[in-house]
Tab-separated table of C-alpha atoms and ligand atoms in Angstrom:
chain	number	residue	atom	x	y	z
A	1	MET	CA	6.725	-8.328	-15.675
A	2	SER	CA	4.266	-7.245	-18.904
A	3	ASP	CA	0.757	-8.661	-18.422
A	4	THR	CA	-1.352	-8.755	-21.010
A	5	PHE	CA	-4.353	-8.379	-19.243
A	6	GLY	CA	-2.672	-5.331	-17.289
A	7	VAL	CA	-3.939	-1.862	-16.317
A	8	ALA	CA	-3.152	-0.117	-19.461
A	9	SER	CA	-4.145	-2.905	-21.844
A	10	ILE	CA	-7.837	-3.821	-20.637
A	11	ALA	CA	-8.034	0.411	-20.412
A	12	ALA	CA	-7.183	0.778	-23.908
A	13	SER	CA	-8.888	-2.478	-25.222
A	14	VAL	CA	-11.937	-1.149	-23.647
A	15	ARG	CA	-11.337	2.676	-24.887
A	16	SER	CA	-11.042	1.623	-28.700
A	17	GLY	CA	-14.209	-0.919	-27.935
A	18	ALA	CA	-11.906	-4.468	-29.209
A	19	LEU	CA	-13.327	-5.954	-24.804
A	20	THR	CA	-16.262	-5.159	-23.326
A	21	ALA	CA	-15.968	-3.414	-19.422
A	22	SER	CA	-18.405	-6.322	-18.721
A	23	ASP	CA	-16.190	-8.690	-19.893
A	24	VAL	CA	-13.070	-7.765	-18.653
A	25	LEU	CA	-14.976	-8.070	-14.990
A	26	GLU	CA	-16.310	-11.000	-15.896
A	27	ALA	CA	-13.385	-12.727	-15.787
A	28	HIS	CA	-11.998	-11.338	-12.777
A	29	LEU	CA	-15.015	-12.273	-10.976
A	30	GLU	CA	-14.305	-15.835	-12.279
A	31	ARG	CA	-10.932	-16.030	-10.323
A	32	VAL	CA	-12.451	-14.653	-7.327
A	33	ALA	CA	-14.970	-17.404	-7.404
A	34	ALA	CA	-12.432	-19.969	-7.668
A	35	HIS	CA	-10.043	-18.963	-5.124
A	36	GLU	CA	-11.104	-16.630	-2.510
A	37	ASP	CA	-12.352	-18.839	-0.506
A	38	THR	CA	-8.459	-19.785	-0.399
A	39	ILE	CA	-7.253	-16.197	-0.301
A	40	HIS	CA	-9.738	-14.400	1.590
A	41	ALA	CA	-8.479	-10.932	-0.051
A	42	PHE	CA	-11.580	-9.141	0.383
A	43	ASN	CA	-13.915	-8.042	3.503
A	44	THR	CA	-16.547	-7.437	0.900
A	45	VAL	CA	-16.733	-8.083	-2.751
A	46	LEU	CA	-19.524	-5.821	-4.879
A	47	ALA	CA	-20.503	-8.090	-7.798
A	48	ASP	CA	-23.536	-5.749	-8.421
A	49	GLU	CA	-21.866	-2.499	-8.186
A	50	ALA	CA	-19.136	-3.514	-10.726
A	51	ARG	CA	-21.758	-5.086	-12.921
A	52	ARG	CA	-23.454	-1.866	-13.231
A	53	ARG	CA	-20.675	0.140	-13.315
A	54	ALA	CA	-18.924	-1.692	-15.997
A	55	SER	CA	-22.102	-1.722	-18.054
A	56	SER	CA	-21.934	2.226	-17.260
A	57	VAL	CA	-18.361	2.309	-18.760
A	58	ASP	CA	-19.593	0.042	-21.684
A	59	ASP	CA	-22.937	1.882	-22.450
A	60	ARG	CA	-20.217	5.463	-22.590
A	61	VAL	CA	-17.947	3.271	-25.302
A	62	ALA	CA	-21.433	2.569	-27.332
A	63	SER	CA	-22.529	6.188	-27.766
A	64	GLY	CA	-18.520	7.686	-28.144
A	65	HIS	CA	-18.040	9.052	-25.098
A	66	ASP	CA	-14.295	8.361	-23.988
A	67	PRO	CA	-15.047	6.506	-20.263
A	68	GLY	CA	-11.362	7.831	-18.925
A	69	PRO	CA	-8.014	6.523	-19.101
A	70	LEU	CA	-8.565	3.753	-16.209
A	71	ALA	CA	-11.956	2.689	-18.674
A	72	GLY	CA	-13.167	-0.339	-17.331
A	73	VAL	CA	-9.820	-1.284	-15.488
A	74	PRO	CA	-11.354	-3.823	-12.512
A	75	ILE	CA	-9.481	-2.429	-8.965
A	76	ALA	CA	-10.003	-3.466	-5.536
A	77	LEU	CA	-10.142	-1.300	-2.669
A	78	LYS	CA	-8.344	-1.400	1.375
A	79	ASP	CA	-10.977	-1.697	3.519
A	80	ASN	CA	-9.686	1.958	5.033
A	81	LEU	CA	-10.887	3.771	2.410
A	82	CYS	CA	-13.975	5.483	2.497
A	83	THR	CA	-17.102	4.429	0.501
A	84	ARG	CA	-20.517	5.979	0.289
A	85	GLY	CA	-22.908	3.381	1.639
A	86	THR	CA	-21.043	0.567	1.954
A	87	PRO	CA	-19.100	-0.814	5.421
A	88	THR	CA	-15.232	0.603	5.870
A	89	THR	CA	-13.995	-1.789	8.120
A	90	CYS	CA	-11.085	-1.006	8.818
A	91	SER	CA	-10.526	-4.782	9.245
A	92	SER	CA	-11.855	-3.528	12.642
A	93	ARG	CA	-15.411	-4.837	14.874
A	94	ILE	CA	-14.969	-1.160	15.967
A	95	LEU	CA	-16.881	0.218	12.529
A	96	ASP	CA	-19.196	-3.122	12.791
A	97	GLY	CA	-22.548	-1.971	10.511
A	98	TRP	CA	-21.021	1.972	9.457
A	99	ARG	CA	-21.455	3.268	5.775
A	100	PRO	CA	-19.479	5.847	5.462
A	101	PRO	CA	-21.429	9.016	4.046
A	102	TYR	CA	-19.259	9.534	1.305
A	103	ASP	CA	-16.292	8.590	-0.965
A	104	ALA	CA	-12.792	9.112	-0.139
A	105	THR	CA	-11.105	11.314	-3.174
A	106	VAL	CA	-9.259	8.656	-4.579
A	107	VAL	CA	-12.127	6.825	-4.775
A	108	GLU	CA	-14.404	9.005	-6.813
A	109	ARG	CA	-11.315	10.246	-9.295
A	110	LEU	CA	-11.295	6.177	-9.602
A	111	ALA	CA	-14.797	6.761	-10.942
A	112	ALA	CA	-14.204	9.672	-12.828
A	113	ALA	CA	-11.008	7.874	-14.411
A	114	GLY	CA	-14.104	5.280	-15.347
A	115	ALA	CA	-12.620	2.065	-13.336
A	116	VAL	CA	-14.608	-0.422	-11.812
A	117	VAL	CA	-14.397	-1.357	-7.986
A	118	VAL	CA	-14.195	-5.158	-7.399
A	119	GLY	CA	-14.222	-4.992	-3.498
A	120	LYS	CA	-13.220	-3.599	-0.378
A	121	THR	CA	-9.870	-5.415	0.892
A	122	ASN	CA	-8.627	-7.178	3.899
A	123	LEU	CA	-5.795	-5.138	6.269
A	124	ASP	CA	-4.236	-5.592	9.757
A	125	GLU	CA	-6.858	-3.824	12.084
A	126	PHE	CA	-6.620	-0.191	10.908
A	127	ALA	CA	-3.316	-0.987	8.936
A	128	MET	CA	-1.734	-1.490	11.948
A	129	GLY	CA	0.959	-4.725	11.393
A	130	SER	CA	2.680	-6.638	8.542
A	131	SER	CA	1.083	-9.388	7.702
A	132	THR	CA	-2.976	-8.545	7.133
A	133	GLU	CA	-2.670	-11.899	10.244
A	134	ASN	CA	-3.957	-8.642	12.671
A	135	SER	CA	-7.790	-8.275	10.777
A	136	ALA	CA	-10.383	-9.449	13.123
A	137	PHE	CA	-12.167	-11.221	10.187
A	138	GLY	CA	-9.417	-13.322	9.878
A	139	PRO	CA	-5.895	-14.080	7.739
A	140	THR	CA	-5.226	-13.545	4.098
A	141	ARG	CA	-3.361	-15.960	2.525
A	142	ASN	CA	-0.817	-15.288	-0.405
A	143	PRO	CA	-1.580	-16.326	-3.508
A	144	HIS	CA	1.908	-18.250	-4.294
A	145	ASP	CA	1.396	-20.065	-1.314
A	146	PRO	CA	-1.576	-20.378	1.500
A	147	THR	CA	0.658	-21.234	4.388
A	148	ARG	CA	2.573	-18.064	3.895
A	149	VAL	CA	1.057	-14.894	5.010
A	150	PRO	CA	0.666	-12.075	2.146
A	151	GLY	CA	2.591	-9.115	3.910
A	152	GLY	CA	0.313	-6.255	5.181
A	153	SER	CA	-1.158	-4.166	6.217
A	154	SER	CA	-2.845	-4.330	2.720
A	155	GLY	CA	-2.221	-7.267	2.068
A	156	GLY	CA	-5.409	-8.130	1.100
A	157	SER	CA	-4.521	-5.443	-1.864
A	158	ALA	CA	-1.848	-6.900	-3.058
A	159	ALA	CA	-2.793	-10.365	-2.622
A	160	THR	CA	-6.031	-9.589	-5.282
A	161	VAL	CA	-3.490	-8.169	-7.297
A	162	ALA	CA	-1.233	-11.192	-6.890
A	163	ALA	CA	-4.382	-14.144	-7.566
A	164	GLY	CA	-5.513	-11.584	-11.008
A	165	PHE	CA	-8.882	-11.141	-9.101
A	166	ALA	CA	-8.061	-6.957	-10.541
A	167	ALA	CA	-5.838	-5.364	-12.091
A	168	GLY	CA	-4.827	-3.350	-9.836
A	169	ALA	CA	-5.905	-2.082	-5.749
A	170	LEU	CA	-5.345	1.066	-4.254
A	171	GLY	CA	-3.774	0.814	-0.234
A	172	SER	CA	-2.078	3.370	2.278
A	173	ASP	CA	1.288	3.335	3.317
A	174	THR	CA	2.077	4.204	6.465
A	175	GLY	CA	5.112	2.612	7.699
A	176	GLY	CA	5.643	0.114	4.300
A	177	SER	CA	2.179	-0.783	4.240
A	178	ILE	CA	2.086	-0.765	0.095
A	179	ARG	CA	5.568	-1.785	-0.356
A	180	GLN	CA	6.236	-5.114	1.631
A	181	PRO	CA	3.083	-6.204	1.074
A	182	ALA	CA	4.086	-6.034	-2.801
A	183	ALA	CA	7.699	-7.782	-2.620
A	184	LEU	CA	6.007	-10.812	-0.712
A	185	CYS	CA	3.291	-10.856	-3.683
A	186	GLY	CA	5.465	-9.902	-6.141
A	187	VAL	CA	3.679	-7.019	-7.561
A	188	VAL	CA	4.243	-3.585	-8.035
A	189	GLY	CA	3.742	-1.472	-5.429
A	190	ALA	CA	4.240	2.341	-4.720
A	191	LYS	CA	4.527	5.070	-2.433
A	192	PRO	CA	4.041	8.194	-3.432
A	193	THR	CA	5.123	11.589	-2.116
A	194	TYR	CA	3.146	12.792	0.895
A	195	GLY	CA	0.934	15.250	-0.071
A	196	LEU	CA	0.978	14.199	-3.717
A	197	VAL	CA	-1.991	11.970	-2.900
A	198	SER	CA	-5.751	12.768	-0.999
A	199	ARG	CA	-5.682	11.448	2.106
A	200	TYR	CA	-9.761	12.709	2.554
A	201	GLY	CA	-11.107	9.380	2.778
A	202	LEU	CA	-8.645	7.360	3.370
A	203	ILE	CA	-9.387	6.747	7.654
A	204	ALA	CA	-6.628	8.057	9.619
A	205	PHE	CA	-3.635	5.628	11.172
A	206	ALA	CA	-0.839	8.023	11.887
A	207	SER	CA	-1.383	11.178	9.756
A	208	SER	CA	1.923	12.769	8.912
A	209	LEU	CA	2.970	9.875	7.495
A	210	ASP	CA	-0.490	7.476	5.575
A	211	GLN	CA	-0.245	7.820	1.819
A	212	VAL	CA	-2.345	6.412	-0.829
A	213	GLY	CA	-0.916	4.387	-3.460
A	214	PRO	CA	-1.325	1.481	-5.948
A	215	PHE	CA	-0.590	-2.118	-6.663
A	216	ALA	CA	-0.289	-3.207	-9.814
A	217	MET	CA	1.919	-6.354	-11.989
A	218	SER	CA	3.571	-3.706	-13.643
A	219	VAL	CA	5.267	0.076	-13.593
A	220	GLU	CA	3.355	1.620	-15.925
A	221	ASP	CA	0.270	0.169	-14.903
A	222	ALA	CA	1.305	1.446	-11.194
A	223	ALA	CA	2.048	4.557	-12.788
A	224	LEU	CA	-0.754	5.337	-14.355
A	225	ILE	CA	-3.214	4.435	-11.153
A	226	LEU	CA	-1.004	6.804	-9.481
A	227	ASP	CA	-1.485	9.188	-11.875
A	228	ALA	CA	-5.614	8.944	-11.809
A	229	VAL	CA	-5.755	9.095	-8.035
A	230	SER	CA	-3.182	11.890	-7.372
A	231	GLY	CA	-3.827	15.729	-7.402
A	232	PRO	CA	-4.330	18.387	-5.422
A	233	ASP	CA	-7.653	18.198	-3.053
A	234	PRO	CA	-9.124	21.427	-1.052
A	235	PHE	CA	-10.546	18.531	1.019
A	236	ASP	CA	-7.056	17.496	2.726
A	237	SER	CA	-5.542	20.334	3.869
A	238	THR	CA	-2.234	18.230	3.802
A	239	CYS	CA	-2.550	17.687	0.126
A	240	LEU	CA	-0.083	20.042	-2.969
A	241	THR	CA	-1.650	22.362	-4.156
A	242	SER	CA	-0.125	22.455	-7.137
A	243	VAL	CA	-0.224	19.833	-9.898
A	244	VAL	CA	3.033	18.166	-10.526
A	245	SER	CA	4.456	16.652	-13.925
A	246	PRO	CA	2.695	12.520	-14.243
A	247	SER	CA	4.374	9.705	-12.541
A	248	ALA	CA	4.210	8.108	-16.259
A	249	SER	CA	6.213	10.827	-17.540
A	250	ASN	CA	9.530	9.431	-17.932
A	251	LEU	CA	8.667	5.684	-18.948
A	252	GLY	CA	10.803	4.268	-21.628
A	253	ARG	CA	13.780	6.496	-21.345
A	254	GLY	CA	15.885	4.122	-19.567
A	255	VAL	CA	18.739	4.984	-16.591
A	256	GLU	CA	22.021	5.846	-19.017
A	257	GLY	CA	23.703	8.539	-17.119
A	258	LEU	CA	21.360	8.087	-13.840
A	259	ARG	CA	22.824	8.132	-10.555
A	260	VAL	CA	21.939	5.251	-7.990
A	261	GLY	CA	23.033	4.877	-4.505
A	262	ILE	CA	22.624	1.511	-2.893
A	263	ILE	CA	22.111	2.026	0.708
A	264	SER	CA	24.917	0.490	2.949
A	265	GLU	CA	22.756	0.817	5.970
A	266	MET	CA	20.256	-1.167	4.114
A	267	SER	CA	22.630	-3.605	2.147
A	268	GLU	CA	24.262	-4.621	4.732
A	269	ALA	CA	21.546	-4.507	7.609
A	270	GLU	CA	22.151	-7.603	10.316
A	271	GLY	CA	18.574	-10.366	9.337
A	272	LEU	CA	18.938	-9.117	5.397
A	273	ALA	CA	18.408	-12.823	3.961
A	274	PRO	CA	21.594	-13.964	1.769
A	275	ASP	CA	18.595	-14.720	-0.921
A	276	VAL	CA	18.024	-11.071	-0.692
A	277	ARG	CA	20.924	-9.393	-0.779
A	278	ALA	CA	22.015	-11.406	-3.509
A	279	ARG	CA	19.422	-10.079	-5.560
A	280	LEU	CA	19.898	-6.723	-4.564
A	281	VAL	CA	23.396	-6.856	-6.063
A	282	GLN	CA	21.897	-8.613	-9.487
A	283	ALA	CA	19.597	-5.262	-9.362
A	284	ALA	CA	22.373	-3.043	-8.678
A	285	GLU	CA	24.320	-4.657	-12.147
A	286	ALA	CA	21.335	-4.945	-14.231
A	287	LEU	CA	21.270	-0.615	-13.901
A	288	GLU	CA	24.689	-0.520	-13.894
A	289	SER	CA	24.862	-2.698	-17.271
A	290	SER	CA	21.704	-0.827	-18.446
A	291	GLY	CA	23.959	2.957	-18.604
A	292	ALA	CA	23.698	4.124	-14.875
A	293	THR	CA	26.041	4.258	-12.145
A	294	VAL	CA	25.918	2.595	-9.396
A	295	ALA	CA	27.992	3.544	-5.383
A	296	PRO	CA	27.439	2.761	-2.533
A	297	VAL	CA	26.144	5.740	-0.504
A	298	ASN	CA	25.538	6.121	3.567
A	299	VAL	CA	22.498	7.606	4.958
A	300	PRO	CA	23.640	7.080	8.606
A	301	ALA	CA	19.930	7.903	10.684
A	302	VAL	CA	17.704	5.600	8.801
A	303	THR	CA	19.565	2.778	11.089
A	304	TYR	CA	17.096	4.904	13.942
A	305	GLY	CA	14.129	5.320	11.421
A	306	LEU	CA	12.020	1.830	13.310
A	307	SER	CA	13.031	2.810	17.094
A	308	ALA	CA	11.933	6.453	15.473
A	309	TYR	CA	8.492	5.590	14.177
A	310	TYR	CA	7.040	3.535	16.576
A	311	LEU	CA	7.149	6.636	18.469
A	312	ILE	CA	5.735	8.625	16.343
A	313	ALA	CA	3.562	6.291	15.175
A	314	PRO	CA	1.521	5.557	17.706
A	315	ALA	CA	1.449	8.694	18.969
A	316	GLU	CA	-0.764	9.801	16.336
A	317	ALA	CA	-2.541	6.757	16.289
A	318	SER	CA	-3.814	6.775	19.990
A	319	SER	CA	-4.872	10.837	19.251
A	320	ASN	CA	-6.156	9.760	15.548
A	321	LEU	CA	-8.459	6.825	17.591
A	322	ALA	CA	-9.751	8.213	20.664
A	323	ARG	CA	-13.111	8.908	17.998
A	324	TYR	CA	-14.067	5.506	18.516
A	325	ASP	CA	-16.306	6.091	21.409
A	326	GLY	CA	-18.994	3.598	20.958
A	327	VAL	CA	-21.107	6.937	20.284
A	328	ARG	CA	-20.229	8.631	16.828
A	329	TYR	CA	-19.243	4.904	15.210
A	330	GLY	CA	-19.621	1.505	14.590
A	331	LEU	CA	-19.296	-0.362	18.183
A	332	ARG	CA	-21.514	0.356	21.299
A	333	ALA	CA	-21.506	-2.219	23.971
A	334	PRO	CA	-24.559	-2.950	25.256
A	335	GLY	CA	-25.850	-2.701	29.138
A	336	THR	CA	-23.768	-0.396	30.363
A	337	SER	CA	-24.801	1.587	33.197
A	338	ASP	CA	-22.770	4.426	32.761
A	339	ILE	CA	-20.985	7.046	30.291
A	340	THR	CA	-17.365	5.516	31.066
A	341	GLU	CA	-18.145	2.113	31.207
A	342	MET	CA	-19.785	2.591	27.957
A	343	TYR	CA	-16.691	4.048	26.294
A	344	THR	CA	-14.669	1.412	28.387
A	345	GLU	CA	-16.330	-1.530	27.871
A	346	SER	CA	-17.168	-0.753	23.350
A	347	ARG	CA	-13.414	-0.146	23.039
A	348	SER	CA	-11.965	-2.818	25.037
A	349	ARG	CA	-14.520	-5.240	22.142
A	350	GLY	CA	-14.490	-3.007	19.592
A	351	PHE	CA	-10.363	-3.253	19.076
A	352	GLY	CA	-8.110	-5.836	18.572
A	353	ASP	CA	-4.784	-6.349	20.925
A	354	GLU	CA	-2.562	-5.011	18.492
A	355	VAL	CA	-4.537	-1.119	18.149
A	356	LYS	CA	-5.011	-1.308	21.792
A	357	ARG	CA	-0.753	-2.035	22.452
A	358	ARG	CA	-0.551	1.280	19.746
A	359	ILE	CA	-2.753	3.494	21.609
A	360	MET	CA	-1.003	2.765	24.821
A	361	LEU	CA	2.461	2.903	23.297
A	362	GLY	CA	0.947	6.386	21.811
A	363	THR	CA	-0.268	7.497	24.760
A	364	TYR	CA	2.828	6.721	27.299
A	365	ALA	CA	4.693	8.450	24.526
A	366	LEU	CA	2.783	11.485	24.485
A	367	SER	CA	1.959	12.055	28.512
A	368	ALA	CA	3.570	14.967	30.654
A	369	GLY	CA	6.724	14.368	31.332
A	370	TYR	CA	7.932	11.663	28.336
A	371	TYR	CA	7.007	13.858	25.637
A	372	ASP	CA	10.926	15.893	25.480
A	373	ALA	CA	12.033	12.226	25.879
A	374	TYR	CA	10.704	9.597	23.741
A	375	TYR	CA	8.403	11.769	21.151
A	376	GLY	CA	10.151	14.949	20.795
A	377	GLN	CA	13.570	13.128	20.322
A	378	ALA	CA	11.753	10.616	17.454
A	379	GLN	CA	10.993	13.787	15.838
A	380	LYS	CA	14.769	15.008	15.548
A	381	VAL	CA	15.481	11.791	14.762
A	382	ARG	CA	13.155	12.455	11.380
A	383	THR	CA	14.707	15.626	10.340
A	384	LEU	CA	18.264	14.222	10.592
A	385	ILE	CA	16.699	11.208	8.342
A	386	ILE	CA	15.055	14.070	6.255
A	387	ARG	CA	18.890	15.355	6.086
A	388	ASP	CA	20.905	12.005	5.736
A	389	PHE	CA	18.509	11.897	2.232
A	390	ASP	CA	19.327	15.023	0.943
A	391	ALA	CA	22.811	14.673	1.390
A	392	ALA	CA	22.408	11.438	-0.473
A	393	TYR	CA	20.357	12.910	-2.921
A	394	GLU	CA	23.026	15.270	-3.958
A	395	LYS	CA	24.990	12.819	-5.618
A	396	PHE	CA	22.726	10.410	-6.806
A	397	ASP	CA	19.039	10.318	-8.547
A	398	VAL	CA	17.531	7.203	-6.519
A	399	LEU	CA	18.255	4.626	-4.215
A	400	LEU	CA	18.230	1.256	-3.652
A	401	SER	CA	17.864	-1.465	-1.467
A	402	PRO	CA	15.568	-4.410	-0.525
A	403	THR	CA	11.990	-3.767	-0.439
A	404	THR	CA	11.891	-6.351	2.953
A	405	PRO	CA	14.490	-8.283	5.409
A	406	GLY	CA	13.219	-11.859	4.058
A	407	THR	CA	10.498	-13.270	1.524
A	408	ALA	CA	6.827	-14.412	2.499
A	409	PHE	CA	6.873	-15.946	6.051
A	410	PRO	CA	4.475	-18.579	7.271
A	411	ILE	CA	1.383	-17.688	8.716
A	412	GLY	CA	1.675	-17.390	12.672
A	413	GLU	CA	5.531	-17.472	12.824
A	414	LYS	CA	5.705	-13.900	13.762
A	415	SER	CA	2.214	-12.843	15.322
A	416	ALA	CA	3.314	-13.824	19.298
A	417	ASP	CA	5.964	-11.354	18.619
A	418	PRO	CA	5.154	-7.868	17.632
A	419	LEU	CA	9.054	-6.761	17.565
A	420	THR	CA	9.949	-9.820	15.460
A	421	MET	CA	6.998	-8.387	12.963
A	422	TYR	CA	7.950	-4.775	13.402
A	423	LEU	CA	11.415	-5.454	11.917
A	424	ASN	CA	10.299	-6.029	8.672
A	425	ASP	CA	9.520	-2.014	7.895
A	426	VAL	CA	12.817	-1.448	8.952
A	427	PHE	CA	14.064	-0.748	4.828
A	428	THR	CA	10.591	1.234	4.232
A	429	ILE	CA	9.712	3.326	7.028
A	430	PRO	CA	11.966	5.500	6.511
A	431	SER	CA	10.710	7.146	2.751
A	432	ASN	CA	7.360	7.654	5.582
A	433	LEU	CA	9.543	9.424	8.330
A	434	ALA	CA	10.949	11.262	4.777
A	435	GLY	CA	7.817	11.921	3.154
A	436	HIS	CA	9.718	10.566	-0.424
A	437	PRO	CA	8.268	8.118	-2.662
A	438	ALA	CA	9.482	4.908	-3.106
A	439	VAL	CA	8.561	1.912	-4.847
A	440	SER	CA	8.902	-2.235	-4.526
A	441	VAL	CA	9.653	-3.767	-8.155
A	442	PRO	CA	9.545	-8.301	-7.784
A	443	PHE	CA	12.707	-9.021	-8.624
A	444	GLY	CA	12.905	-12.996	-9.200
A	445	SER	CA	12.710	-15.163	-6.078
A	446	GLY	CA	14.493	-16.360	-3.068
A	447	ASP	CA	15.610	-19.648	-2.265
A	448	ASP	CA	12.247	-20.516	-1.366
A	449	GLY	CA	10.716	-19.959	-4.926
A	450	LEU	CA	9.215	-17.145	-3.154
A	451	PRO	CA	9.111	-13.504	-4.721
A	452	ILE	CA	11.749	-10.747	-3.497
A	453	GLY	CA	10.721	-7.496	-4.207
A	454	ILE	CA	14.243	-4.218	-4.532
A	455	GLN	CA	12.652	-1.133	-3.639
A	456	VAL	CA	13.844	2.195	-5.104
A	457	LEU	CA	13.807	5.300	-3.305
A	458	ALA	CA	13.526	9.397	-4.836
A	459	PRO	CA	13.627	13.053	-3.286
A	460	ALA	CA	9.711	14.129	-2.908
A	461	LEU	CA	7.770	14.885	-5.923
A	462	ARG	CA	10.513	12.321	-8.080
A	463	GLU	CA	8.326	10.176	-8.362
A	464	ALA	CA	8.919	9.898	-12.732
A	465	VAL	CA	12.234	9.291	-12.050
A	466	MET	CA	11.571	6.889	-9.855
A	467	PHE	CA	9.155	4.727	-11.778
A	468	GLN	CA	11.926	5.002	-15.083
A	469	ALA	CA	14.734	3.165	-12.889
A	470	ALA	CA	11.791	0.483	-11.471
A	471	GLU	CA	10.892	0.139	-14.597
A	472	VAL	CA	14.206	-1.137	-16.325
A	473	LEU	CA	15.344	-2.762	-13.350
A	474	GLU	CA	11.354	-5.161	-14.279
A	475	SER	CA	12.708	-5.136	-17.715
A	476	LYS	CA	15.573	-6.562	-16.517
A	477	SER	CA	14.421	-8.691	-13.969
A	478	PRO	CA	14.966	-12.689	-13.588
A	479	ALA	CA	11.960	-14.680	-14.053
A	480	ASN	CA	9.561	-13.664	-11.342
A	481	PRO	CA	6.164	-16.362	-9.367
A	482	ILE	CA	3.439	-15.634	-10.870
A	483	ALA	CA	0.814	-16.883	-8.250
A	484	PRO	CA	-1.099	-20.085	-9.362
A	485	MET	CA	-4.126	-18.891	-9.632
A	486	ARG	CA	-3.473	-15.806	-11.871
A	487	SER	CA	-4.015	-17.913	-15.080
A	488	ALA	CA	-4.418	-16.184	-18.109
A	489	LEU	CA	-7.715	-14.118	-19.048
A	490	SER	CA	-9.209	-15.677	-21.845
A	491	LEU	CA	-10.915	-12.864	-23.650
A	492	GLN	CA	-12.852	-12.949	-27.210
A	493	PRO	CA	-13.138	-9.218	-28.126
A	494	SER	CA	-16.181	-7.766	-27.518
A	495	ALA	CA	-19.631	-8.652	-29.610
A	496	ARG	CA	-20.087	-4.999	-30.241
A	497	SER	CA	-16.315	-4.964	-31.465
A	498	ALA	CA	-17.340	-7.623	-34.070
A	499	LYS	CA	-20.593	-6.014	-35.124
B	1	LIG	N1	3.977	-2.299	8.965
B	1	LIG	C1	3.957	-1.154	9.668
B	1	LIG	C2	2.812	-1.013	11.415
B	1	LIG	O1	2.531	-1.988	11.622
B	1	LIG	C3	3.696	-0.031	8.984
B	1	LIG	C4	2.166	-0.218	8.539
B	1	LIG	C5	1.752	0.618	7.766
B	1	LIG	O2	2.580	0.962	6.899
B	1	LIG	N2	0.319	1.004	7.313
B	1	LIG	O3	2.949	0.103	11.629
């Protein structure tokens, strides 16, 4: 879906002087002022900093400099990305009052590209969840229907884009936390290949799975944001050290001759809503009629993905979250008599139920005597998933699946039942376990009128072909619902360019 004031068009207009970054920002801040009380997408709106930043972008243009490929583009950041001197909460009480002493690498890269950060967005605490209901600061609401969840854990970032509070956003995806909320909010969301984007300054959940990625209203816009933030980083030893060709490099090529596999284990999954399945069939037909060859393919091990993920992710989380002990960061329980009590009280008060559940699951899975039976087995499943994907990619360039089993569900519907909640990520988790890229593209709506997302999966570092196929799907999509608050921006040509 092309948006007149998407990332590419804002950057082009600001670079040419046709619009000022300040006017673009004010138009977005107006929508924040009008609708943020309903949506609660942000933990912090950084209006003053954004205004300073936008005016410095405008000064650069006025003095004949190019501010960069994201010139004047308002971007929202998931609140698990470190921003120097600005609270970074992970939507947890345990980080109360903590201000990072440094910017995440992706935050530095956005600034270098000329983007304007508008705020930090709400998430499930420490990115654990699929609905943004597990936030210590209350849930975010879906801009298409405020009685529904926006998905999660990057629900705030998805909602900022759907509501038009920002032209793009960054989120993190450990098991689907970019793609699932993108699908539920009717926006594009991409998880890159593991290692393509630096994790330096992304607060760790499960380090072998976490990746930062973009949200935007169009495939092109998502690719542009990804290209601005990706690339080698000496501060992240898991980051790839070589430069790869840009994610946007195949856009506009169409899909003539491209081989597309429909993952049978996902398209025929029990629990897949009939309206979502119907859209998947339509998406496959759209690619076929655009010149791709489409056929079903088996990727058998993906059916074990969810089980393996709920051993590996909590195991890594239990280790990563051990650092929140009341000593080094944020909250420290007052009035305790010894250090053990201080640790216990701080962690008991600072973490919410889902985070505690994951820490206990992970600690158990790693404990002596159970390690081989649980964590070891899960790692073997991970290898099987990679092998099955490799076999599928011998015959296909990209694979297709639904992003989620259904559309956005009512707030409160699944929050008391963690297992039902976990099932939301059954189609997204395998790409994280394999380290492969995947993108969710809006593809029409369901019987309830809410957005549906189709997922395009690709082999490692094949983002370019993934976006190439995704762009064709986008162009062939049935009408996508637009969130009521995402009104068209009425922007006048800048006074500066009129002079
Ligand atoms: N919903 C999944 C979970 O709760 C994935 C979260 C994520 O990708 N951060 O773990």
